[in-house]
Coordinates of C-alpha atoms in Angstrom, one line a residue:
M13 CA 0.0 0.0 0.0
K14 CA 1.4 3.4 -1.0
K15 CA 2.1 6.0 1.7
R16 CA -0.6 8.7 2.1
A17 CA 0.5 11.9 3.7
E18 CA -1.6 14.6 5.6
L19 CA -0.3 18.1 5.8
V20 CA -1.7 20.8 8.2
F21 CA -1.8 24.2 6.5
I22 CA -1.9 27.3 8.8
P23 CA -2.4 30.5 6.8
Y24 CA -2.1 34.0 8.3
P25 CA -5.5 35.5 9.1
G26 CA -6.0 37.7 6.1
I27 CA -7.8 37.1 2.8
S28 CA -4.8 37.5 0.5
H29 CA -2.7 35.1 2.5
L30 CA -5.6 32.5 2.7
V31 CA -6.2 32.7 -1.1
S32 CA -2.5 32.1 -1.8
T33 CA -2.3 29.3 0.7
V34 CA -5.3 27.5 -0.9
K35 CA -3.6 27.9 -4.3
I36 CA -0.5 26.2 -3.1
A37 CA -2.6 23.4 -1.4
K38 CA -4.4 22.8 -4.7
L39 CA -1.1 22.7 -6.6
L40 CA 0.2 20.0 -4.2
V41 CA -2.9 17.7 -4.3
D42 CA -3.2 18.1 -8.1
R43 CA 0.4 16.9 -8.5
D44 CA 0.3 13.9 -6.2
D45 CA -2.7 11.8 -5.2
R46 CA -0.9 10.6 -2.0
L47 CA -1.3 14.1 -0.4
F48 CA -4.2 15.2 1.8
I49 CA -4.4 18.7 3.3
T50 CA -6.3 20.2 6.3
V51 CA -6.4 24.0 6.2
L52 CA -6.9 25.7 9.5
V53 CA -8.8 29.0 9.3
M54 CA -8.7 31.7 11.9
K55 CA -11.4 34.3 11.7
Q56 CA -11.4 37.6 13.4
T57 CA -14.3 38.8 15.5
S58 CA -16.2 41.9 14.2
L59 CA -14.7 41.7 10.7
T60 CA -17.9 40.6 9.0
D61 CA -17.0 41.5 5.4
L62 CA -13.6 39.7 5.7
N63 CA -15.2 36.6 7.3
A64 CA -17.7 36.5 4.4
Q65 CA -14.8 36.6 1.9
T66 CA -13.2 33.8 3.9
D67 CA -16.3 31.7 3.7
D68 CA -16.3 32.1 -0.1
V69 CA -12.7 30.9 -0.3
I70 CA -13.6 27.9 1.8
V71 CA -16.5 26.9 -0.4
S72 CA -14.5 27.2 -3.6
G73 CA -11.4 25.6 -2.2
A74 CA -12.8 22.5 -0.5
S75 CA -12.4 19.2 -2.3
E76 CA -12.1 15.5 -1.6
R77 CA -8.5 15.9 -0.4
I78 CA -8.6 19.5 0.9
K79 CA -10.7 20.2 4.0
F80 CA -11.1 23.3 6.1
V81 CA -11.3 23.5 9.8
E82 CA -12.4 26.8 11.4
L83 CA -10.7 27.5 14.7
P84 CA -12.4 29.7 17.3
P85 CA -12.3 33.4 16.2
Y86 CA -10.0 35.7 18.1
D87 CA -10.3 39.4 19.0
H88 CA -8.9 41.9 16.5
S89 CA -9.1 44.9 18.8
H90 CA -5.5 44.9 20.1
P91 CA -3.9 48.1 18.6
G92 CA -0.3 47.9 17.7
K93 CA 0.0 44.1 18.3
F94 CA 1.4 41.9 15.6
K95 CA -1.1 39.2 14.8
S96 CA 1.5 36.5 15.1
V97 CA 1.6 37.3 18.9
L98 CA -2.1 36.7 19.1
L99 CA -1.7 33.4 17.4
E100 CA -0.3 32.0 20.6
T101 CA -3.9 31.6 21.9
Q102 CA -4.6 29.2 19.0
K103 CA -1.9 26.7 19.8
P104 CA -4.2 24.4 21.9
N105 CA -6.8 24.4 19.0
V106 CA -4.1 23.5 16.5
K107 CA -2.8 20.7 18.7
N108 CA -6.3 19.2 18.9
V109 CA -6.7 19.1 15.1
A110 CA -3.2 17.5 14.7
A111 CA -3.9 15.0 17.5
E112 CA -7.1 13.9 15.7
I113 CA -5.1 13.4 12.4
V114 CA -2.6 11.2 14.3
R115 CA -5.4 9.2 16.0
S116 CA -7.1 8.6 12.7
G117 CA -3.9 7.6 11.0
S118 CA -3.0 5.1 13.6
S119 CA -6.4 3.5 13.8
R120 CA -6.9 2.8 10.1
P121 CA -4.2 1.6 7.9
D122 CA -5.6 3.4 4.8
S123 CA -5.7 6.8 6.5
P124 CA -3.1 9.4 5.7
R125 CA -0.4 9.9 8.3
L126 CA 0.6 13.4 9.6
A127 CA 3.6 14.4 7.5
G128 CA 4.2 18.0 8.5
F129 CA 2.9 21.5 8.9
V130 CA 2.9 24.2 6.2
I131 CA 2.7 27.5 8.0
D132 CA 2.4 31.1 6.7
M133 CA 5.5 33.3 7.0
F134 CA 3.9 35.1 9.9
C135 CA 2.9 32.0 11.8
T136 CA 6.3 30.7 13.0
T137 CA 5.1 30.3 16.5
M138 CA 3.3 27.1 15.2
I139 CA 6.7 25.5 14.8
D140 CA 6.4 24.6 18.5
V141 CA 3.2 22.6 17.8
A142 CA 4.8 20.7 14.9
N143 CA 7.8 19.9 17.1
E144 CA 5.5 18.4 19.7
F145 CA 4.2 15.9 17.1
G146 CA 7.7 15.2 15.8
V147 CA 7.0 16.4 12.3
P148 CA 8.8 19.0 10.1
T149 CA 7.6 22.5 9.4
Y150 CA 7.6 24.1 6.0
V151 CA 7.1 27.9 5.7
F152 CA 5.0 29.3 2.9
Y153 CA 6.5 32.6 2.1
T154 CA 4.0 34.9 0.3
S155 CA 6.6 37.5 -0.7
G156 CA 9.5 37.1 -3.0
A157 CA 12.9 35.5 -2.4
G158 CA 14.5 38.9 -2.4
F159 CA 12.5 40.0 0.6
L160 CA 13.3 36.7 2.3
G161 CA 17.0 37.2 1.7
L162 CA 16.8 40.8 3.1
M163 CA 15.1 39.7 6.3
F164 CA 17.7 36.9 6.9
H165 CA 20.4 39.5 6.3
L166 CA 18.8 42.0 8.8
Q167 CA 18.4 39.2 11.4
E168 CA 22.0 38.2 10.9
L169 CA 23.2 41.8 11.3
H170 CA 21.1 42.1 14.5
D171 CA 22.1 38.8 16.1
E172 CA 25.8 38.5 15.1
H173 CA 26.9 42.1 14.6
R174 CA 24.6 43.9 17.1
V175 CA 23.2 46.2 14.4
D176 CA 19.9 47.7 15.5
P177 CA 17.6 47.7 12.4
T178 CA 15.7 50.8 13.7
E179 CA 18.9 52.9 13.2
L180 CA 18.9 52.2 9.5
Q181 CA 16.0 54.6 8.9
N182 CA 18.1 57.5 10.3
D183 CA 19.9 58.0 7.0
P184 CA 17.5 57.7 4.1
D185 CA 20.4 58.2 1.6
A186 CA 22.4 55.2 2.9
E187 CA 22.8 52.0 1.0
L188 CA 23.2 48.4 2.2
V189 CA 25.2 45.6 0.7
V190 CA 22.7 42.7 0.8
P191 CA 23.9 39.2 -0.4
C192 CA 20.6 38.5 -2.2
F193 CA 20.9 41.7 -4.3
V194 CA 23.5 42.6 -6.9
E195 CA 22.7 46.3 -6.5
R196 CA 23.1 48.1 -3.2
V197 CA 19.8 48.5 -1.5
P198 CA 18.9 52.0 -0.3
T199 CA 17.4 52.2 3.2
S200 CA 14.4 54.0 1.7
A201 CA 13.5 50.7 0.1
L202 CA 13.4 48.8 3.4
P203 CA 9.9 47.9 4.6
Y204 CA 8.7 50.2 7.4
A205 CA 8.0 47.3 9.7
A206 CA 11.6 46.0 9.4
V207 CA 13.1 49.2 10.8
A208 CA 10.3 50.7 13.0
E209 CA 10.4 50.7 16.8
G210 CA 8.2 47.9 18.2
W211 CA 7.9 46.1 14.8
A212 CA 11.5 45.4 13.8
S213 CA 12.1 43.1 16.9
L214 CA 9.0 41.1 16.0
L215 CA 10.1 40.6 12.4
I216 CA 13.6 39.7 13.5
H217 CA 12.2 37.1 15.9
N218 CA 9.9 35.7 13.2
T219 CA 12.8 35.4 10.8
R220 CA 15.0 33.8 13.4
R221 CA 12.4 31.1 14.0
M222 CA 12.1 30.6 10.3
R223 CA 15.6 29.1 10.3
E224 CA 14.2 26.2 12.3
A225 CA 12.0 25.1 9.4
K226 CA 12.9 22.2 7.2
G227 CA 12.1 24.2 4.1
I228 CA 10.7 27.4 2.8
I229 CA 8.2 27.4 -0.1
V230 CA 8.3 30.6 -2.2
N231 CA 5.8 31.8 -4.8
S232 CA 8.4 32.8 -7.3
F233 CA 10.6 31.2 -9.9
L234 CA 14.3 30.8 -10.4
E235 CA 14.6 32.7 -13.6
L236 CA 13.1 35.8 -11.9
E237 CA 15.1 35.8 -8.7
S238 CA 18.3 33.8 -9.3
H239 CA 20.2 36.7 -7.7
A240 CA 18.4 35.9 -4.4
V241 CA 18.3 32.1 -4.7
T242 CA 22.0 31.5 -5.0
P243 CA 23.0 33.1 -1.7
L244 CA 20.0 31.4 0.0
S245 CA 21.2 28.0 -1.2
D246 CA 24.6 27.9 0.5
G247 CA 23.6 25.5 3.2
K248 CA 23.1 28.0 6.0
F249 CA 19.3 28.3 5.4
P250 CA 16.4 25.9 5.2
S251 CA 15.9 24.2 1.9
L252 CA 14.3 26.6 -0.6
Y253 CA 11.5 25.5 -3.0
L254 CA 10.4 28.1 -5.6
V255 CA 7.1 26.8 -7.0
G256 CA 5.6 29.8 -8.8
P257 CA 4.2 31.7 -10.4
V258 CA 1.0 30.6 -8.7
L259 CA -1.6 33.1 -9.7
N260 CA -5.0 34.0 -8.3
S261 CA -6.6 32.2 -11.3
S262 CA -7.0 28.5 -11.7
D263 CA -5.8 28.3 -15.3
G264 CA -3.4 31.2 -15.4
G265 CA -5.8 33.0 -17.8
G266 CA -8.9 34.9 -16.9
Q267 CA -11.3 34.4 -14.1
I268 CA -15.0 33.9 -14.8
L269 CA -16.7 37.2 -14.2
H270 CA -20.0 37.4 -12.4
G271 CA -22.4 40.3 -12.9
D272 CA -22.8 43.2 -15.3
Q273 CA -20.6 45.5 -13.2
F274 CA -17.6 43.3 -14.0
S275 CA -18.3 42.0 -17.5
D276 CA -18.8 45.5 -18.9
I277 CA -15.2 46.3 -18.0
I278 CA -14.1 43.6 -20.4
T279 CA -16.6 44.7 -23.0
W280 CA -15.1 48.2 -22.8
L281 CA -11.6 46.8 -23.1
D282 CA -12.6 44.8 -26.2
D283 CA -13.3 48.1 -28.0
Q284 CA -9.9 49.5 -27.3
P285 CA -6.8 49.1 -29.6
P286 CA -4.1 46.6 -28.5
L287 CA -1.6 47.9 -25.9
S288 CA -3.5 51.2 -25.6
V289 CA -4.8 51.1 -22.1
V290 CA -2.9 51.7 -18.8
F291 CA -4.3 49.9 -15.8
L292 CA -3.9 51.5 -12.3
C293 CA -4.4 49.4 -9.2
F294 CA -3.0 49.7 -5.7
G295 CA -4.2 46.5 -4.0
S296 CA -6.9 45.7 -1.5
M297 CA -5.5 47.9 1.2
G298 CA -4.2 50.8 -1.0
Y299 CA -5.9 54.1 -0.8
F300 CA -5.2 57.8 -1.5
R301 CA -6.6 61.0 0.0
E302 CA -8.4 63.6 -2.1
D303 CA -5.4 65.7 -2.9
Q304 CA -3.5 62.7 -4.4
V305 CA -6.5 61.5 -6.3
K306 CA -6.8 64.9 -8.0
E307 CA -3.2 64.7 -9.1
I308 CA -3.8 61.2 -10.6
A309 CA -6.9 62.6 -12.4
C310 CA -4.9 65.4 -13.9
A311 CA -2.2 63.0 -15.1
L312 CA -4.8 60.9 -17.1
E313 CA -6.3 62.4 -20.2
Q314 CA -9.0 59.8 -20.7
R315 CA -10.0 57.5 -17.8
R316 CA -12.5 54.9 -16.8
V317 CA -12.7 54.6 -13.0
V318 CA -14.1 51.7 -11.1
G319 CA -13.8 50.6 -7.5
W320 CA -12.9 46.9 -7.4
A321 CA -11.6 45.4 -10.6
P322 CA -10.8 41.8 -11.7
Q323 CA -7.1 42.4 -11.9
V324 CA -6.1 39.0 -13.5
D325 CA -8.7 39.3 -16.2
I326 CA -7.7 42.9 -17.0
L327 CA -3.9 42.2 -17.2
A328 CA -4.7 39.2 -19.5
H329 CA -6.5 41.5 -22.0
R330 CA -4.8 42.4 -25.2
A331 CA -5.8 46.1 -24.8
I332 CA -3.6 46.5 -21.7
G333 CA -0.3 48.1 -22.5
G334 CA 0.9 49.1 -19.0
F335 CA 0.3 48.6 -15.3
V336 CA 0.7 51.3 -12.6
S337 CA 1.1 49.1 -9.5
H338 CA 1.7 49.3 -5.8
C339 CA 4.1 46.3 -6.4
G340 CA 2.5 43.8 -4.1
W341 CA 4.1 40.4 -4.8
N342 CA 1.0 38.8 -6.3
S343 CA 0.7 41.8 -8.7
V344 CA 4.3 41.5 -9.6
L345 CA 3.9 37.9 -10.6
E346 CA 0.7 38.5 -12.5
S347 CA 2.2 41.4 -14.6
V348 CA 5.2 39.3 -15.4
W349 CA 3.0 36.3 -16.3
F350 CA 1.0 38.3 -18.8
G351 CA 4.0 40.3 -20.1
V352 CA 2.6 43.7 -19.0
P353 CA 5.3 46.2 -18.1
T354 CA 4.8 47.9 -14.7
A355 CA 5.3 51.5 -13.5
T356 CA 6.2 51.3 -9.8
W357 CA 4.3 53.2 -7.1
P358 CA 4.8 51.3 -3.8
V359 CA 2.5 52.2 -0.9
Y360 CA 3.1 49.9 2.1
A361 CA 4.5 46.6 3.4
E362 CA 7.5 45.3 1.4
Q363 CA 6.3 47.0 -1.8
H364 CA 9.2 49.5 -1.9
L365 CA 11.7 46.6 -1.9
N366 CA 9.7 44.9 -4.7
A367 CA 9.7 48.1 -6.7
F368 CA 13.5 48.4 -6.2
E369 CA 14.0 44.8 -7.3
L370 CA 11.9 45.3 -10.5
V371 CA 13.5 48.6 -11.5
K372 CA 17.1 48.5 -10.4
E373 CA 17.9 44.8 -10.0
L374 CA 16.0 43.3 -12.9
G375 CA 15.3 46.3 -15.2
I376 CA 11.8 45.1 -16.0
A377 CA 9.8 48.1 -14.7
E378 CA 9.5 51.8 -15.1
E379 CA 9.8 54.0 -12.1
I380 CA 7.2 56.5 -11.1
K381 CA 8.4 56.6 -7.5
L382 CA 10.5 54.2 -5.5
D383 CA 10.4 56.0 -2.1
F384 CA 6.8 57.3 -2.0
K385 CA 5.4 57.9 1.5
S386 CA 1.7 57.3 1.5
G387 CA 1.1 58.0 5.2
F388 CA -0.1 54.4 5.6
Y389 CA 1.9 54.0 8.8
I390 CA 2.7 57.6 9.8
E391 CA 0.2 60.2 8.6
S392 CA 2.6 63.1 9.2
E393 CA 5.1 61.6 6.7
R394 CA 2.5 61.5 3.9
T395 CA 3.6 63.0 0.6
V396 CA 1.7 63.9 -2.6
L397 CA 3.0 62.8 -6.0
G398 CA 2.4 65.5 -8.6
A399 CA 0.5 65.1 -11.9
Q400 CA 3.6 65.8 -14.0
E401 CA 5.7 63.1 -12.4
I402 CA 2.8 60.6 -12.7
E403 CA 2.2 61.5 -16.3
G404 CA 5.9 61.2 -17.2
G405 CA 6.1 57.8 -15.7
I406 CA 3.0 56.6 -17.6
R407 CA 4.2 58.0 -20.9
R408 CA 7.5 56.2 -20.5
L409 CA 5.6 53.0 -19.6
M410 CA 3.4 53.1 -22.6
E411 CA 6.2 53.6 -25.2
H412 CA 6.4 50.7 -27.6
G413 CA 9.6 48.9 -28.4
T414 CA 11.4 49.8 -25.2
E415 CA 14.0 47.6 -23.7
I416 CA 11.8 47.2 -20.6
R417 CA 8.9 45.9 -22.7
K418 CA 11.2 43.4 -24.4
R419 CA 12.6 42.2 -21.1
V420 CA 9.2 41.8 -19.6
K421 CA 8.1 39.8 -22.6
D422 CA 11.1 37.5 -22.2
M423 CA 10.5 37.1 -18.5
S424 CA 6.9 36.2 -19.2
E425 CA 8.0 33.4 -21.5
K426 CA 10.4 32.1 -18.8
S427 CA 7.6 32.2 -16.2
R428 CA 5.4 30.0 -18.2
K429 CA 8.2 27.5 -19.0
A430 CA 9.1 27.4 -15.3
V431 CA 5.7 25.7 -14.4
M432 CA 5.7 23.3 -17.3
E433 CA 7.0 19.8 -17.0
G434 CA 10.8 19.9 -16.7
G435 CA 10.7 23.6 -15.8
S436 CA 12.5 25.0 -12.7
S437 CA 9.3 25.4 -10.5
Y438 CA 7.8 22.2 -11.7
S439 CA 10.9 20.3 -10.7
S440 CA 11.1 22.2 -7.4
L441 CA 7.5 21.2 -6.5
D442 CA 8.4 17.5 -7.2
R443 CA 11.4 17.8 -4.9
L444 CA 9.2 19.3 -2.2
I445 CA 6.6 16.5 -2.4
S446 CA 9.4 13.9 -2.4
D447 CA 10.8 15.4 0.8
M448 CA 7.4 15.5 2.4
I449 CA 6.6 11.9 1.7
E450 CA 10.0 10.7 2.9
N451 CA 9.2 12.2 6.3
L452 CA 6.3 9.8 6.9
P453 CA 6.8 7.3 9.7

């Protein structure tokens, strides 16, 4: 009888992290019929809209070999606290689920055995639970390998060289030599949380614990981030598995649109010439105040404005010639997959580093602004980007025949080859599954 393995997936409580986790889960079970997955879902009290979206993901993601278990909801009303700290309260509930899998596996010979935990990059405290059951932990890293390498570097500077990350923000013109980047990284590209009082220590601790994992799964591909992968493969870090691009679309093409409010966007695009439309999108948490919105409006001569938009479907459309983006990692992968050049306008999280990587390290994006301060974290630091600067970046972006457009087209082809049989990500996924199965008792 062939071995059957059960994996416990623990996504970070947030819709984008949950969606990405489910995509990885589907990728694994579709590749190997010996794998079974239990996804633990943590809802937050009082966040009704987010919980409704979570329910939609559960309904669409459940299958014969992927099941969802909802843990007791936790209070989201702790200002300034990192959610990973609050995850401590969920450990007993996670233990109960894992214990039931172990009991089931030992009572029936045909039941899958607990083979390991796959945890979100911000759920490293759950490594303790995996250790109690004597199974390995794999970290699912929802950002790129470049950001992973930066965090390992900052953690090493802190632990081995006594460098306080919060001091790095004192000189915005300083540059760092980071092993995972060829170009020097300006301190202005560092994520706010990595250098801010109260946050930096939590991220450093989280990264330190990540070194305890057996492996790290990254939604990226070798050809895009070889500059980061090589330093991370020197034996000092957990095994690295680049398995992307994994997009928020089941077939890598367009999602099925529901309702007239979505389908009329595509109908309008159908009437536009090829490569004539620029798409602006700043993510589910991105927003601007009225003065910035006015500058954007002045920069655009003709515009069609909507609230939410089906990003994957739009980027896949032949009319799209450019993408003004906040540079969230999912958006980076989607624009590369569809060969749409990006103009960078980072807003929060690690987006400034992603923008730097695209523009300076890879040369596959146009710069609108790399060090924009949106006020997302500190309102007093908010700046307003002028219409002239926005328009200039968009005009450069939409030029045909540029080297950037050619490089993006080439990288798009490489991204598709990576997930095909024999490709770098396809092979990496096979290696991951093999390692997981070998851990079975």
